[in-house]
mmCIF file with all atom_site columns, C-alpha atoms in Angstrom:
data_model
loop_
_atom_site.group_PDB
_atom_site.id
_atom_site.type_symbol
_atom_site.label_atom_id
_atom_site.label_alt_id
_atom_site.label_comp_id
_atom_site.label_asym_id
_atom_site.label_entity_id
_atom_site.label_seq_id
_atom_site.pdbx_PDB_ins_code
_atom_site.Cartn_x
_atom_site.Cartn_y
_atom_site.Cartn_z
_atom_site.occupancy
_atom_site.B_iso_or_equiv
_atom_site.pdbx_formal_charge
_atom_site.auth_seq_id
_atom_site.auth_comp_id
_atom_site.auth_asym_id
_atom_site.auth_atom_id
_atom_site.pdbx_PDB_model_num
ATOM 1   C CA . MET I 1 1   ? 80.526  229.167 83.639 1.00 50.00 ? 1   MET I CA 1
ATOM 2   C CA . VAL I 1 2   ? 80.106  225.335 83.154 1.00 50.00 ? 2   VAL I CA 1
ATOM 3   C CA . SER I 1 3   ? 80.878  225.628 79.498 1.00 50.00 ? 3   SER I CA 1
ATOM 4   C CA . LEU I 1 4   ? 84.093  227.621 80.277 1.00 47.00 ? 4   LEU I CA 1
ATOM 5   C CA . SER I 1 5   ? 85.273  225.084 82.849 1.00 50.00 ? 5   SER I CA 1
ATOM 6   C CA . LEU I 1 6   ? 84.687  222.319 80.113 1.00 46.00 ? 6   LEU I CA 1
ATOM 7   C CA . TRP I 1 7   ? 86.693  224.252 77.793 1.00 46.00 ? 7   TRP I CA 1
ATOM 8   C CA . VAL I 1 8   ? 89.524  224.675 80.123 1.00 48.00 ? 8   VAL I CA 1
ATOM 9   C CA . LEU I 1 9   ? 89.404  220.892 80.926 1.00 47.00 ? 9   LEU I CA 1
ATOM 10  C CA . ALA I 1 10  ? 89.454  220.225 77.199 1.00 50.00 ? 10  ALA I CA 1
ATOM 11  C CA . ALA I 1 11  ? 92.241  222.319 76.596 1.00 51.00 ? 11  ALA I CA 1
ATOM 12  C CA . ILE I 1 12  ? 94.504  220.822 79.110 1.00 51.00 ? 12  ILE I CA 1
ATOM 13  C CA . MET I 1 13  ? 93.586  217.153 78.795 1.00 51.00 ? 13  MET I CA 1
ATOM 14  C CA . PRO I 1 14  ? 96.171  215.208 76.845 1.00 54.00 ? 14  PRO I CA 1
ATOM 15  C CA . MET I 1 15  ? 95.020  214.132 73.424 1.00 53.00 ? 15  MET I CA 1
ATOM 16  C CA . GLY I 1 16  ? 96.858  210.818 73.310 1.00 53.00 ? 16  GLY I CA 1
ATOM 17  C CA . THR I 1 17  ? 100.398 209.596 73.121 1.00 55.00 ? 17  THR I CA 1
ATOM 18  C CA . ALA I 1 18  ? 102.621 209.167 69.999 1.00 55.00 ? 18  ALA I CA 1
ATOM 19  C CA . ILE I 1 19  ? 102.903 205.613 68.921 1.00 56.00 ? 19  ILE I CA 1
ATOM 20  C CA . PRO I 1 20  ? 106.465 204.330 68.746 1.00 63.00 ? 20  PRO I CA 1
ATOM 21  C CA . ASP I 1 21  ? 108.042 202.600 65.977 1.00 76.00 ? 21  ASP I CA 1
ATOM 22  C CA . PRO I 1 22  ? 107.356 198.912 66.381 1.00 84.00 ? 22  PRO I CA 1
ATOM 23  C CA . PHE I 1 23  ? 110.834 198.315 65.333 1.00 89.00 ? 23  PHE I CA 1
ATOM 24  C CA . LYS I 1 24  ? 114.296 199.318 66.469 1.00 88.00 ? 24  LYS I CA 1
ATOM 25  C CA . CYS I 1 25  ? 116.781 199.430 63.565 1.00 89.00 ? 25  CYS I CA 1
ATOM 26  C CA . VAL I 1 26  ? 120.529 199.502 63.552 1.00 86.00 ? 26  VAL I CA 1
ATOM 27  C CA . CYS I 1 27  ? 123.193 199.592 60.869 1.00 88.00 ? 27  CYS I CA 1
ATOM 28  C CA . HIS I 1 28  ? 124.530 196.220 61.777 1.00 86.00 ? 28  HIS I CA 1
ATOM 29  C CA . ALA I 1 29  ? 123.884 192.703 60.488 1.00 89.00 ? 29  ALA I CA 1
ATOM 30  C CA . CYS I 1 30  ? 124.280 188.999 62.035 1.00 89.00 ? 30  CYS I CA 1
ATOM 31  C CA . LEU I 1 31  ? 125.998 186.743 59.924 1.00 90.00 ? 31  LEU I CA 1
ATOM 32  C CA . PHE I 1 32  ? 123.730 184.077 58.380 1.00 92.00 ? 32  PHE I CA 1
ATOM 33  C CA . LYS I 1 33  ? 126.597 181.543 58.404 1.00 91.00 ? 33  LYS I CA 1
ATOM 34  C CA . ASN I 1 34  ? 126.427 181.698 62.270 1.00 90.00 ? 34  ASN I CA 1
ATOM 35  C CA . HIS I 1 35  ? 122.856 180.693 62.128 1.00 92.00 ? 35  HIS I CA 1
ATOM 36  C CA . ILE I 1 36  ? 120.370 177.803 60.966 1.00 95.00 ? 36  ILE I CA 1
ATOM 37  C CA . VAL I 1 37  ? 118.135 178.529 58.221 1.00 96.00 ? 37  VAL I CA 1
ATOM 38  C CA . GLY I 1 38  ? 114.501 177.723 59.032 1.00 96.00 ? 38  GLY I CA 1
ATOM 39  C CA . THR I 1 39  ? 115.135 177.946 62.794 1.00 96.00 ? 39  THR I CA 1
ATOM 40  C CA . ASP I 1 40  ? 117.069 181.257 63.365 1.00 95.00 ? 40  ASP I CA 1
ATOM 41  C CA . TYR I 1 41  ? 116.140 182.996 60.073 1.00 97.00 ? 41  TYR I CA 1
ATOM 42  C CA . ALA I 1 42  ? 114.413 182.632 56.742 1.00 97.00 ? 42  ALA I CA 1
ATOM 43  C CA . TYR I 1 43  ? 114.440 184.616 53.431 1.00 97.00 ? 43  TYR I CA 1
ATOM 44  C CA . TYR I 1 44  ? 111.083 186.216 53.174 1.00 97.00 ? 44  TYR I CA 1
ATOM 45  C CA . LYS I 1 45  ? 111.635 187.414 49.740 1.00 97.00 ? 45  LYS I CA 1
ATOM 46  C CA . THR I 1 46  ? 114.867 187.102 47.402 1.00 96.00 ? 46  THR I CA 1
ATOM 47  C CA . THR I 1 47  ? 113.376 189.665 45.054 1.00 96.00 ? 47  THR I CA 1
ATOM 48  C CA . LYS I 1 48  ? 113.076 193.523 45.158 1.00 97.00 ? 48  LYS I CA 1
ATOM 49  C CA . THR I 1 49  ? 111.307 194.350 48.303 1.00 95.00 ? 49  THR I CA 1
ATOM 50  C CA . THR I 1 50  ? 110.807 197.766 50.142 1.00 96.00 ? 50  THR I CA 1
ATOM 51  C CA . ARG I 1 51  ? 111.738 198.212 53.743 1.00 95.00 ? 51  ARG I CA 1
ATOM 52  C CA . SER I 1 52  ? 108.072 199.015 54.457 1.00 94.00 ? 52  SER I CA 1
ATOM 53  C CA . GLN I 1 53  ? 106.886 195.737 52.800 1.00 97.00 ? 53  GLN I CA 1
ATOM 54  C CA . CYS I 1 54  ? 109.462 193.841 54.773 1.00 96.00 ? 54  CYS I CA 1
ATOM 55  C CA . GLU I 1 55  ? 108.427 195.509 57.955 1.00 95.00 ? 55  GLU I CA 1
ATOM 56  C CA . ALA I 1 56  ? 104.826 194.962 57.549 1.00 95.00 ? 56  ALA I CA 1
ATOM 57  C CA . ALA I 1 57  ? 105.169 191.308 56.774 1.00 96.00 ? 57  ALA I CA 1
ATOM 58  C CA . CYS I 1 58  ? 107.476 190.695 59.639 1.00 96.00 ? 58  CYS I CA 1
ATOM 59  C CA . PHE I 1 59  ? 104.998 192.801 61.860 1.00 94.00 ? 59  PHE I CA 1
ATOM 60  C CA . ALA I 1 60  ? 102.143 190.350 60.695 1.00 95.00 ? 60  ALA I CA 1
ATOM 61  C CA . SER I 1 61  ? 104.045 187.273 61.498 1.00 95.00 ? 61  SER I CA 1
ATOM 62  C CA . SER I 1 62  ? 104.083 186.013 65.150 1.00 93.00 ? 62  SER I CA 1
ATOM 63  C CA . LYS I 1 63  ? 107.189 183.941 64.357 1.00 95.00 ? 63  LYS I CA 1
ATOM 64  C CA . CYS I 1 64  ? 109.297 186.954 63.164 1.00 95.00 ? 64  CYS I CA 1
ATOM 65  C CA . THR I 1 65  ? 111.233 188.857 65.872 1.00 93.00 ? 65  THR I CA 1
ATOM 66  C CA . GLY I 1 66  ? 113.108 190.872 63.536 1.00 93.00 ? 66  GLY I CA 1
ATOM 67  C CA . PHE I 1 67  ? 114.192 191.432 59.837 1.00 95.00 ? 67  PHE I CA 1
ATOM 68  C CA . GLU I 1 68  ? 117.203 192.258 57.690 1.00 95.00 ? 68  GLU I CA 1
ATOM 69  C CA . HIS I 1 69  ? 116.820 194.506 54.726 1.00 96.00 ? 69  HIS I CA 1
ATOM 70  C CA . PRO I 1 70  ? 119.730 195.958 52.700 1.00 96.00 ? 70  PRO I CA 1
ATOM 71  C CA . ASP I 1 71  ? 119.508 199.466 51.059 1.00 96.00 ? 71  ASP I CA 1
ATOM 72  C CA . ASP I 1 72  ? 119.567 197.997 47.509 1.00 97.00 ? 72  ASP I CA 1
ATOM 73  C CA . GLU I 1 73  ? 116.101 196.288 48.469 1.00 97.00 ? 73  GLU I CA 1
ATOM 74  C CA . SER I 1 74  ? 117.443 192.991 47.025 1.00 97.00 ? 74  SER I CA 1
ATOM 75  C CA . TYR I 1 75  ? 115.838 190.701 49.738 1.00 97.00 ? 75  TYR I CA 1
ATOM 76  C CA . CYS I 1 76  ? 114.189 190.526 52.999 1.00 97.00 ? 76  CYS I CA 1
ATOM 77  C CA . ALA I 1 77  ? 115.083 188.231 55.698 1.00 97.00 ? 77  ALA I CA 1
ATOM 78  C CA . PHE I 1 78  ? 113.187 187.319 58.864 1.00 97.00 ? 78  PHE I CA 1
ATOM 79  C CA . TRP I 1 79  ? 114.954 186.559 62.171 1.00 94.00 ? 79  TRP I CA 1
ATOM 80  C CA . TYR I 1 80  ? 113.262 184.067 64.523 1.00 94.00 ? 80  TYR I CA 1
ATOM 81  C CA . GLY I 1 81  ? 113.404 183.608 68.136 1.00 91.00 ? 81  GLY I CA 1
ATOM 82  C CA . GLY I 1 82  ? 115.392 186.698 68.777 1.00 88.00 ? 82  GLY I CA 1
ATOM 83  C CA . ALA I 1 83  ? 118.582 185.204 67.037 1.00 89.00 ? 83  ALA I CA 1
ATOM 84  C CA . CYS I 1 84  ? 119.531 188.545 65.805 1.00 87.00 ? 84  CYS I CA 1
ATOM 85  C CA . ALA I 1 85  ? 117.959 190.848 68.401 1.00 82.00 ? 85  ALA I CA 1
ATOM 86  C CA . LEU I 1 86  ? 120.260 193.860 67.871 1.00 68.00 ? 86  LEU I CA 1
ATOM 87  C CA . GLN I 1 87  ? 119.558 196.245 70.802 1.00 61.00 ? 87  GLN I CA 1
ATOM 88  C CA . ASP I 1 88  ? 121.208 197.336 73.966 1.00 55.00 ? 88  ASP I CA 1
ATOM 89  C CA . GLY I 1 89  ? 122.874 194.433 75.874 1.00 56.00 ? 89  GLY I CA 1
ATOM 90  C CA . THR I 1 90  ? 122.530 192.029 73.012 1.00 57.00 ? 90  THR I CA 1
ATOM 91  C CA . THR I 1 91  ? 124.652 188.800 72.919 1.00 57.00 ? 91  THR I CA 1
ATOM 92  C CA . ALA I 1 92  ? 124.169 188.319 69.303 1.00 63.00 ? 92  ALA I CA 1
ATOM 93  C CA . LYS I 1 93  ? 127.454 188.335 67.135 1.00 71.00 ? 93  LYS I CA 1
ATOM 94  C CA . PHE I 1 94  ? 127.144 191.006 64.468 1.00 79.00 ? 94  PHE I CA 1
ATOM 95  C CA . VAL I 1 95  ? 129.116 193.106 62.079 1.00 84.00 ? 95  VAL I CA 1
ATOM 96  C CA . ASP I 1 96  ? 128.734 196.731 60.913 1.00 86.00 ? 96  ASP I CA 1
ATOM 97  C CA . TRP I 1 97  ? 126.684 197.217 57.732 1.00 88.00 ? 97  TRP I CA 1
ATOM 98  C CA . ALA I 1 98  ? 126.596 200.450 56.196 1.00 90.00 ? 98  ALA I CA 1
ATOM 99  C CA . SER I 1 99  ? 124.491 199.346 53.242 1.00 93.00 ? 99  SER I CA 1
ATOM 100 C CA . GLY I 1 100 ? 121.302 198.062 55.187 1.00 94.00 ? 100 GLY I CA 1
ATOM 101 C CA . LYS I 1 101 ? 119.558 197.706 58.465 1.00 92.00 ? 101 LYS I CA 1
ATOM 102 C CA . THR I 1 102 ? 118.620 194.960 60.824 1.00 92.00 ? 102 THR I CA 1
ATOM 103 C CA . CYS I 1 103 ? 115.333 195.687 62.685 1.00 91.00 ? 103 CYS I CA 1
ATOM 104 C CA . THR I 1 104 ? 114.168 194.193 65.898 1.00 91.00 ? 104 THR I CA 1
ATOM 105 C CA . LYS I 1 105 ? 110.590 193.954 66.777 1.00 90.00 ? 105 LYS I CA 1
ATOM 106 C CA . GLN I 1 106 ? 109.803 195.926 70.027 1.00 84.00 ? 106 GLN I CA 1
ATOM 107 C CA . LYS I 1 107 ? 108.341 194.072 72.976 1.00 68.00 ? 107 LYS I CA 1
ATOM 108 C CA . ALA I 1 108 ? 105.490 196.421 73.719 1.00 32.00 ? 108 ALA I CA 1
ATOM 109 C CA . LEU I 1 109 ? 103.591 198.709 71.716 1.00 34.00 ? 109 LEU I CA 1
ATOM 110 C CA . ALA I 1 110 ? 101.745 201.796 72.922 1.00 35.00 ? 110 ALA I CA 1
ATOM 111 C CA . SER I 1 111 ? 98.189  201.266 73.948 1.00 34.00 ? 111 SER I CA 1
ATOM 112 C CA . HIS I 1 112 ? 95.374  202.916 72.179 1.00 34.00 ? 112 HIS I CA 1
ATOM 113 C CA . ALA I 1 113 ? 93.083  202.481 75.203 1.00 39.00 ? 113 ALA I CA 1
ATOM 114 C CA . ALA I 1 114 ? 91.432  205.419 76.772 1.00 44.00 ? 114 ALA I CA 1
ATOM 115 C CA . PRO I 1 115 ? 92.931  206.994 79.826 1.00 48.00 ? 115 PRO I CA 1
ATOM 116 C CA . SER I 1 116 ? 92.282  205.248 83.100 1.00 46.00 ? 116 SER I CA 1
ATOM 117 C CA . ALA I 1 117 ? 90.480  206.578 86.110 1.00 46.00 ? 117 ALA I CA 1
ATOM 118 C CA . VAL I 1 118 ? 93.757  207.098 87.860 1.00 42.00 ? 118 VAL I CA 1
ATOM 119 C CA . GLN I 1 119 ? 95.177  209.237 84.844 1.00 46.00 ? 119 GLN I CA 1
ATOM 120 C CA . LEU I 1 120 ? 91.953  211.158 84.878 1.00 44.00 ? 120 LEU I CA 1
ATOM 121 C CA . PHE I 1 121 ? 91.748  211.934 88.682 1.00 45.00 ? 121 PHE I CA 1
ATOM 122 C CA . PRO I 1 122 ? 94.060  215.051 88.453 1.00 51.00 ? 122 PRO I CA 1
ATOM 123 C CA . MET I 1 123 ? 92.103  216.536 85.807 1.00 50.00 ? 123 MET I CA 1
ATOM 124 C CA . LEU I 1 124 ? 88.818  215.830 87.791 1.00 48.00 ? 124 LEU I CA 1
ATOM 125 C CA . LEU I 1 125 ? 90.333  217.321 90.893 1.00 51.00 ? 125 LEU I CA 1
ATOM 126 C CA . LEU I 1 126 ? 91.536  220.352 88.896 1.00 50.00 ? 126 LEU I CA 1
ATOM 127 C CA . GLY I 1 127 ? 88.077  220.770 87.259 1.00 55.00 ? 127 GLY I CA 1
ATOM 128 C CA . SER I 1 128 ? 86.326  220.606 90.551 1.00 57.00 ? 128 SER I CA 1
ATOM 129 C CA . SER I 1 129 ? 88.567  223.080 92.185 1.00 54.00 ? 129 SER I CA 1
ATOM 130 C CA . PHE I 1 130 ? 88.095  225.340 89.257 1.00 48.00 ? 130 PHE I CA 1
ATOM 131 C CA . LEU I 1 131 ? 84.300  225.034 89.368 1.00 49.00 ? 131 LEU I CA 1
ATOM 132 C CA . ALA I 1 132 ? 84.447  225.932 93.374 1.00 58.00 ? 132 ALA I CA 1
ATOM 133 C CA . PHE I 1 133 ? 86.563  228.862 92.604 1.00 53.00 ? 133 PHE I CA 1
ATOM 134 C CA . LEU I 1 134 ? 84.044  230.243 89.961 1.00 57.00 ? 134 LEU I CA 1
ATOM 135 C CA . ARG I 1 135 ? 81.148  230.042 92.496 1.00 62.00 ? 135 ARG I CA 1
#
């Protein structure tokens, strides 16, 4: 009986949550001419760079708040201080850009922590009820 109840609990317990993309990307670009190089942005690379390389480098940099990357992979530019944070409610001035993406680092990433006692309580209550029912 106990093994059956443990199996039922294991079957209904959530196995984790999906990890969201750490960046939100849009087909828009901020104009470099409206910003200060070194303060608002900087070129990470001006040679062929994949989007995943650009994203990983920005993610690893505490100063980088987003990046710009063209489809032809000719450069990777980092945005600093949210100067080009293209998301809902933005005040940044931008233009449509069909041949690349500007990506903004998301504020919060999903936690890999184990479920808290509060999250587990309903499962424990259900398990206790199930065990009582089996007796």
